[in-house]
Coordinates of C-alpha atoms and ligand atoms in Angstrom, one line a residue:
M15 CA 105.2 67.1 106.1
P16 CA 105.8 70.4 104.6
A17 CA 108.9 70.0 102.5
N18 CA 111.9 72.3 104.4
K19 CA 112.5 75.7 103.0
T20 CA 116.0 75.9 101.5
L21 CA 117.7 79.8 103.1
L22 CA 120.7 81.5 101.6
I23 CA 122.5 83.6 103.9
L24 CA 124.8 86.2 102.6
P25 CA 126.4 88.2 105.6
G26 CA 127.8 90.4 103.8
D27 CA 130.7 93.5 105.1
G28 CA 130.5 95.2 108.2
I29 CA 128.2 95.1 110.8
G30 CA 126.1 92.2 108.5
P31 CA 127.7 89.2 109.5
E32 CA 127.1 90.8 113.0
V33 CA 123.1 91.1 113.3
M34 CA 123.0 88.3 111.0
S35 CA 124.1 85.8 113.7
E36 CA 121.7 86.6 115.9
V37 CA 119.2 86.5 113.2
R38 CA 120.3 82.9 112.6
R39 CA 119.7 81.9 116.3
V40 CA 116.3 83.4 115.9
V41 CA 116.5 81.4 112.1
D42 CA 117.2 78.1 114.2
W43 CA 114.9 78.5 116.5
F44 CA 112.0 78.1 114.3
D45 CA 113.8 75.4 113.1
R46 CA 113.5 73.5 116.2
R47 CA 110.4 75.0 117.7
Q48 CA 107.2 76.0 114.9
A49 CA 106.3 74.1 112.3
V50 CA 108.5 75.2 109.4
S51 CA 112.7 73.8 108.8
F52 CA 115.2 75.2 106.7
D53 CA 118.0 73.6 104.7
I54 CA 120.0 77.1 104.7
D55 CA 123.3 77.3 103.1
E56 CA 125.5 80.5 103.6
D57 CA 128.2 82.1 101.3
L58 CA 129.8 85.5 100.9
V59 CA 128.8 88.5 99.0
G60 CA 130.2 91.8 98.7
G61 CA 134.0 92.9 100.3
A62 CA 134.1 89.1 101.8
A63 CA 133.5 87.7 98.8
I64 CA 136.5 90.2 96.4
D65 CA 138.6 89.2 99.9
A66 CA 138.5 85.1 99.0
H67 CA 137.2 84.8 95.6
G68 CA 138.2 88.2 94.0
T69 CA 135.0 88.8 93.0
P70 CA 132.5 90.5 95.0
L71 CA 129.7 87.6 93.5
T72 CA 130.6 84.0 92.3
D73 CA 128.6 83.2 89.4
A74 CA 128.4 79.4 92.4
T75 CA 126.9 81.9 94.1
M76 CA 124.6 83.9 92.1
D77 CA 123.3 80.0 91.0
K78 CA 122.1 79.4 94.7
A79 CA 120.6 83.0 94.4
M80 CA 119.0 81.6 91.2
T81 CA 117.6 78.0 93.1
V82 CA 116.7 79.2 97.1
D83 CA 113.5 79.6 98.7
A84 CA 114.4 83.1 99.5
V85 CA 117.9 84.0 100.4
L86 CA 118.6 86.7 103.9
L87 CA 121.3 89.2 103.3
G88 CA 123.3 91.6 105.5
A89 CA 124.9 94.6 104.3
V90 CA 128.1 95.2 102.0
G91 CA 131.0 97.4 101.8
G92 CA 133.0 99.8 103.6
P93 CA 136.0 101.4 103.5
K94 CA 138.3 98.7 102.4
W95 CA 137.2 98.0 98.6
D96 CA 136.1 102.2 98.1
E97 CA 139.3 101.9 96.0
L98 CA 139.0 99.4 94.2
P99 CA 137.3 100.1 90.1
F100 CA 133.5 101.2 90.0
D101 CA 132.5 97.1 88.5
Q102 CA 134.7 95.6 90.8
K103 CA 132.6 97.4 93.9
P104 CA 131.1 95.5 97.7
E105 CA 127.9 96.6 96.0
R106 CA 127.8 95.2 92.5
G107 CA 127.4 92.1 94.2
L108 CA 124.3 93.0 95.8
L109 CA 123.2 94.6 92.3
R110 CA 123.6 91.4 90.3
L111 CA 121.5 90.1 93.0
R112 CA 118.3 92.4 92.6
K113 CA 118.7 92.2 88.9
E114 CA 119.6 88.8 88.1
M115 CA 117.0 87.4 90.1
D116 CA 114.6 89.9 88.9
L117 CA 113.3 91.7 92.1
Y118 CA 111.4 94.0 91.0
A119 CA 109.7 94.7 94.1
N120 CA 111.1 96.2 97.1
L121 CA 108.9 96.7 99.8
R122 CA 109.9 99.1 102.6
P123 CA 108.1 99.4 106.0
A124 CA 108.8 102.0 107.7
I125 CA 106.5 101.3 111.0
C126 CA 107.4 103.6 114.3
F127 CA 106.7 101.1 117.3
D128 CA 105.5 103.1 120.1
A129 CA 108.3 102.2 122.3
L130 CA 110.6 104.7 120.6
V131 CA 108.7 107.3 119.4
E132 CA 110.8 109.5 121.9
A133 CA 113.8 107.4 120.0
S134 CA 112.9 110.0 116.8
T135 CA 114.1 113.5 116.0
L136 CA 110.8 113.9 114.7
K137 CA 107.7 115.5 117.1
P138 CA 106.6 111.7 119.1
E139 CA 103.6 113.5 117.2
V140 CA 103.8 113.0 114.1
I141 CA 105.5 109.5 114.0
S142 CA 103.4 107.9 116.1
G143 CA 101.7 104.9 115.2
L144 CA 103.4 106.0 111.8
D145 CA 103.0 102.5 109.0
I146 CA 103.5 103.0 105.3
L147 CA 104.7 101.2 103.1
I148 CA 107.5 101.9 100.5
V149 CA 107.8 99.9 97.5
R150 CA 110.8 101.5 95.4
E151 CA 111.7 100.0 92.2
L152 CA 114.4 97.9 92.3
T153 CA 115.7 96.7 88.9
G154 CA 115.7 99.0 86.5
G155 CA 116.0 103.6 86.2
L156 CA 119.2 105.4 87.6
Y157 CA 120.6 102.1 88.7
F158 CA 121.1 100.0 85.6
G159 CA 120.0 102.2 83.2
T160 CA 122.7 102.6 79.5
P161 CA 124.8 104.3 78.3
R162 CA 126.8 105.0 81.3
G163 CA 130.3 105.6 82.2
I164 CA 132.9 107.8 83.0
E165 CA 134.4 109.3 79.3
E166 CA 137.3 111.9 78.0
L167 CA 136.2 114.9 76.2
P168 CA 138.5 115.9 72.9
D169 CA 139.2 118.9 75.3
G170 CA 141.1 116.4 78.2
T171 CA 137.8 117.3 80.8
R172 CA 136.1 114.1 81.4
R173 CA 131.9 113.6 82.1
G174 CA 130.0 111.1 84.0
V175 CA 126.2 109.9 82.8
N176 CA 123.7 107.6 83.6
T177 CA 120.8 107.4 82.5
H178 CA 117.4 108.2 84.6
V179 CA 114.8 104.9 82.1
Y180 CA 111.7 103.2 82.4
T181 CA 110.5 101.2 80.4
S182 CA 106.0 101.0 80.6
T183 CA 105.9 97.4 81.2
E184 CA 108.7 98.1 84.0
I185 CA 105.9 101.0 85.2
Q186 CA 103.7 98.9 85.2
R187 CA 104.6 95.6 86.8
V188 CA 105.9 97.5 89.8
A189 CA 102.4 99.4 89.9
R190 CA 100.9 96.5 90.2
A191 CA 102.3 95.4 93.5
A192 CA 101.8 98.7 94.6
F193 CA 98.0 98.7 94.2
E194 CA 98.1 94.9 95.5
L195 CA 99.4 95.8 98.8
A196 CA 97.6 98.4 98.9
R197 CA 94.3 96.5 98.9
K198 CA 95.7 94.8 101.7
R199 CA 95.7 97.8 103.7
S200 CA 94.6 101.0 103.2
N201 CA 93.8 101.2 99.7
K202 CA 95.8 104.1 99.1
L203 CA 98.7 105.1 96.9
C204 CA 100.7 108.3 96.0
S205 CA 103.0 107.7 93.1
A206 CA 106.4 109.5 93.3
E207 CA 108.0 111.3 90.4
K208 CA 109.4 114.5 88.9
A209 CA 107.3 114.8 86.2
N210 CA 107.9 118.2 86.4
V211 CA 110.7 117.4 84.6
M212 CA 112.0 113.6 83.5
E213 CA 110.1 112.5 80.4
S214 CA 111.2 109.1 82.8
G215 CA 108.2 111.5 84.8
V216 CA 106.3 111.8 82.5
L217 CA 105.3 108.2 81.4
W218 CA 106.3 106.7 84.2
R219 CA 102.7 109.2 85.7
Q220 CA 101.0 108.1 83.0
E221 CA 101.5 104.7 83.4
V222 CA 100.4 104.2 86.9
T223 CA 96.9 106.3 85.5
K224 CA 96.2 104.1 82.8
L225 CA 98.0 101.3 85.2
H226 CA 94.8 103.0 87.8
Q227 CA 92.4 103.5 85.6
A228 CA 92.0 100.0 83.9
E229 CA 92.4 97.7 86.9
Y230 CA 92.2 99.7 90.1
A231 CA 89.7 101.9 89.8
D232 CA 89.2 101.2 93.2
V233 CA 92.4 103.1 95.5
E234 CA 93.0 106.1 96.3
L235 CA 95.5 106.7 94.2
T236 CA 97.4 110.6 93.8
H237 CA 100.3 111.6 92.2
I238 CA 103.1 113.6 94.3
Y239 CA 107.0 115.1 93.1
A240 CA 109.3 112.9 94.9
D241 CA 111.3 116.3 96.2
N242 CA 108.0 117.4 98.1
C243 CA 106.4 113.7 98.7
A244 CA 110.1 114.2 101.1
M245 CA 109.1 117.0 102.3
Q246 CA 105.7 115.7 103.0
L247 CA 107.4 112.6 104.6
V248 CA 108.9 115.2 107.8
R249 CA 106.4 117.0 107.6
D250 CA 103.1 115.1 108.0
P251 CA 104.1 110.9 107.1
K252 CA 100.9 109.5 108.4
Q253 CA 99.0 110.8 105.1
F254 CA 101.0 108.1 103.8
D255 CA 99.9 104.2 103.3
V256 CA 101.4 103.4 99.8
I257 CA 103.8 104.8 97.9
V258 CA 105.6 104.2 94.8
T259 CA 108.3 104.7 93.2
D260 CA 111.6 104.7 90.8
N261 CA 114.6 103.6 91.9
M262 CA 117.0 105.8 92.9
F263 CA 114.1 108.1 95.1
G264 CA 112.8 104.9 96.9
D265 CA 116.7 104.8 98.3
M266 CA 116.7 107.8 99.1
L267 CA 112.5 108.5 100.7
S268 CA 113.5 105.0 102.0
D269 CA 116.3 106.1 104.4
E270 CA 114.3 109.4 105.4
A271 CA 111.9 107.0 106.3
G272 CA 114.1 105.1 108.5
M273 CA 114.9 107.7 110.6
L274 CA 110.8 108.1 110.7
T275 CA 110.4 104.8 112.7
G276 CA 113.7 106.2 114.7
S277 CA 116.4 104.8 113.6
L278 CA 117.2 102.8 110.6
G279 CA 118.3 100.0 112.6
M280 CA 114.8 99.2 112.7
L281 CA 114.4 99.2 109.0
P282 CA 113.5 95.6 106.8
S283 CA 112.6 94.8 103.0
A284 CA 111.7 92.5 101.1
S285 CA 112.4 92.2 96.9
L286 CA 110.1 90.4 95.2
G287 CA 109.9 88.7 91.7
D288 CA 107.2 87.4 89.6
A289 CA 105.9 84.1 90.4
D290 CA 106.5 81.1 88.0
E291 CA 105.2 78.4 87.6
T292 CA 105.0 76.9 90.4
G293 CA 103.5 79.8 92.2
R294 CA 107.9 80.5 93.8
R295 CA 108.4 83.5 93.9
R296 CA 111.9 84.6 93.9
A297 CA 112.4 86.5 96.9
M298 CA 115.6 88.5 98.7
Y299 CA 115.0 89.9 102.7
E300 CA 117.8 92.4 103.8
P301 CA 118.4 95.8 105.9
V302 CA 117.7 98.4 104.8
H303 CA 121.3 100.0 106.1
G304 CA 124.3 99.4 105.6
T305 CA 127.7 98.0 106.4
A306 CA 127.7 101.0 109.9
P307 CA 132.1 100.8 109.1
D308 CA 132.2 103.2 112.0
I309 CA 130.6 100.9 114.9
A310 CA 131.4 97.2 112.8
G311 CA 132.9 94.4 115.2
Q312 CA 132.3 95.9 118.2
G313 CA 128.8 94.8 118.9
K314 CA 126.9 97.5 119.0
A315 CA 124.5 97.2 116.3
N316 CA 121.2 96.6 115.9
P317 CA 119.6 93.3 114.7
L318 CA 116.3 94.4 114.0
A319 CA 116.1 95.5 111.3
T320 CA 117.6 92.3 109.9
L321 CA 115.2 89.9 112.4
L322 CA 112.2 92.0 110.5
S323 CA 113.0 91.1 107.1
F324 CA 113.3 87.8 108.3
A325 CA 110.1 87.8 109.8
M326 CA 109.0 89.6 105.8
M327 CA 110.5 85.6 104.7
L328 CA 108.1 83.9 106.9
R329 CA 105.6 86.3 105.4
Y330 CA 105.8 86.3 102.0
S331 CA 108.0 84.1 101.0
F332 CA 106.2 81.3 102.8
D333 CA 103.0 82.4 103.5
L334 CA 103.8 82.3 107.7
G335 CA 101.8 84.8 108.5
Q336 CA 101.1 83.9 112.4
D337 CA 105.3 83.4 112.9
A338 CA 105.4 86.7 111.3
D339 CA 103.5 88.1 113.6
L340 CA 105.3 86.2 116.3
V341 CA 108.7 87.6 115.5
E342 CA 107.4 90.7 115.2
T343 CA 105.5 90.6 118.7
A344 CA 108.5 89.6 120.4
V345 CA 110.4 93.1 118.8
K346 CA 107.8 95.2 119.6
N347 CA 107.6 93.6 123.6
V348 CA 111.9 93.6 123.4
L349 CA 111.2 97.6 123.0
D350 CA 108.5 97.6 125.4
A351 CA 110.7 96.3 128.3
G352 CA 113.1 99.6 128.0
K353 CA 115.7 96.7 125.5
R354 CA 117.5 99.0 123.4
T355 CA 120.7 98.3 121.1
A356 CA 122.8 101.9 121.5
D357 CA 121.4 103.8 118.4
I358 CA 117.5 103.7 119.8
A359 CA 118.4 104.4 123.7
A360 CA 117.1 106.9 125.3
P361 CA 120.1 109.2 126.7
G362 CA 121.7 108.1 129.8
S363 CA 119.9 104.8 129.3
E364 CA 121.5 101.0 130.0
T365 CA 122.2 100.0 126.5
L366 CA 122.5 96.0 125.2
S367 CA 124.7 94.4 123.0
T368 CA 124.0 93.3 119.8
S369 CA 124.4 89.4 121.5
A370 CA 122.2 90.7 124.7
M371 CA 119.6 91.8 122.5
G372 CA 119.7 88.4 120.3
D373 CA 119.4 86.7 123.8
A374 CA 116.9 89.2 124.3
L375 CA 115.1 88.4 121.7
L376 CA 115.2 84.4 122.2
A377 CA 113.6 84.3 126.0
E378 CA 110.4 87.1 124.6
L379 CA 110.2 84.0 121.6
D380 CA 110.4 81.6 123.8
K381 CA 108.1 82.9 126.9
L382 CA 105.9 84.1 123.6
A383 CA 105.6 80.6 122.5
A384 CA 105.4 78.6 125.8
Ligands
LIG20 C1 120.1 100.1 99.6 C2 121.0 100.8 99.8 C3 121.9 100.3 97.9 C4 120.7 100.5 97.0 C5 123.7 100.1 98.1 C6 123.9 99.6 98.8 C7 124.2 99.6 97.1 O1 121.8 101.5 99.7 O2 119.6 99.1 99.9 O3 118.9 100.8 99.9 O4 122.0 102.0 96.8 O5 120.3 100.7 96.5
LIG21 MG1 120.0 103.1 100.9

């Protein structure tokens, strides 16, 4: 018997808990039905942790995250905590997890399911068959650079400062991850930065080019300015396969890519660190969407982004590609059968609640596994 996989589930805030309960049902289904078994610990992060412990992530929860095989996170934040000082906000819990676990490679695949071609605001021919992957650097750049802060100037005015900084090592390691992923797909990588205005962008382009020449000359590499990339993503997204970019540009480009798939409610992500001596890779899986406070608690949220994040966990953390395929096929079949939550429903058609979507998925999994 292989050892059980240890899993830390952090539902977080807003729609996080309600989408996570549906995903939890699928995790339990795998626990019962497939070869894989999970030891699950559930804990608080973000506003929920602030309310219970006065901090968006306790040291105890951080310690657990460092030792489990994988973390599955819902979403953090919400209006209730908007007025808190910056370093106490719910988002700090998420950023601390990313930073301390050193999850520098954030994989955000944007796949347009055939059944959802009509759900996007873009023309069907632009997005049908879309399957691209954004690799976002996740532990550096503007998000973590110093100096940072808000300071009072002698004349009484104020100044807000953030620093966009990357070392060659930080650029190389995420570029390497992207080149490796490109090799497993169409062997095409596009690197996005602002080398026309930022020194960190110039360095980014130089380091990616150097690595390409030294180790990945077989991969077709192109460079693009991030603003042009944003434009090309809506003009002709299928020209891309893998895009590698920094933390801030990746944040924006991946939200944009989300809408190409019909809804941000469909976009999963995997955040990966380096493998340790035993081959174990620290990893966290989370949907790209946020806490959607406007619909939280109403049973309207789409659980598919978090479910597809669980599928990514099966694939990347546990090498269970067939089980990941099973989840993805269940999602595809449920969508093909016209089952939709509100965010992806055709106008006037019946929409499923979050838990009804969970029911549909479990029924489909039962069918597929029969
Ligand atoms: C994301 C989110 C986060 C980010 C927030 C919640 C801190 O927008 O994962 O894309 O900006 O990285
Ligand atoms: Mg974002």
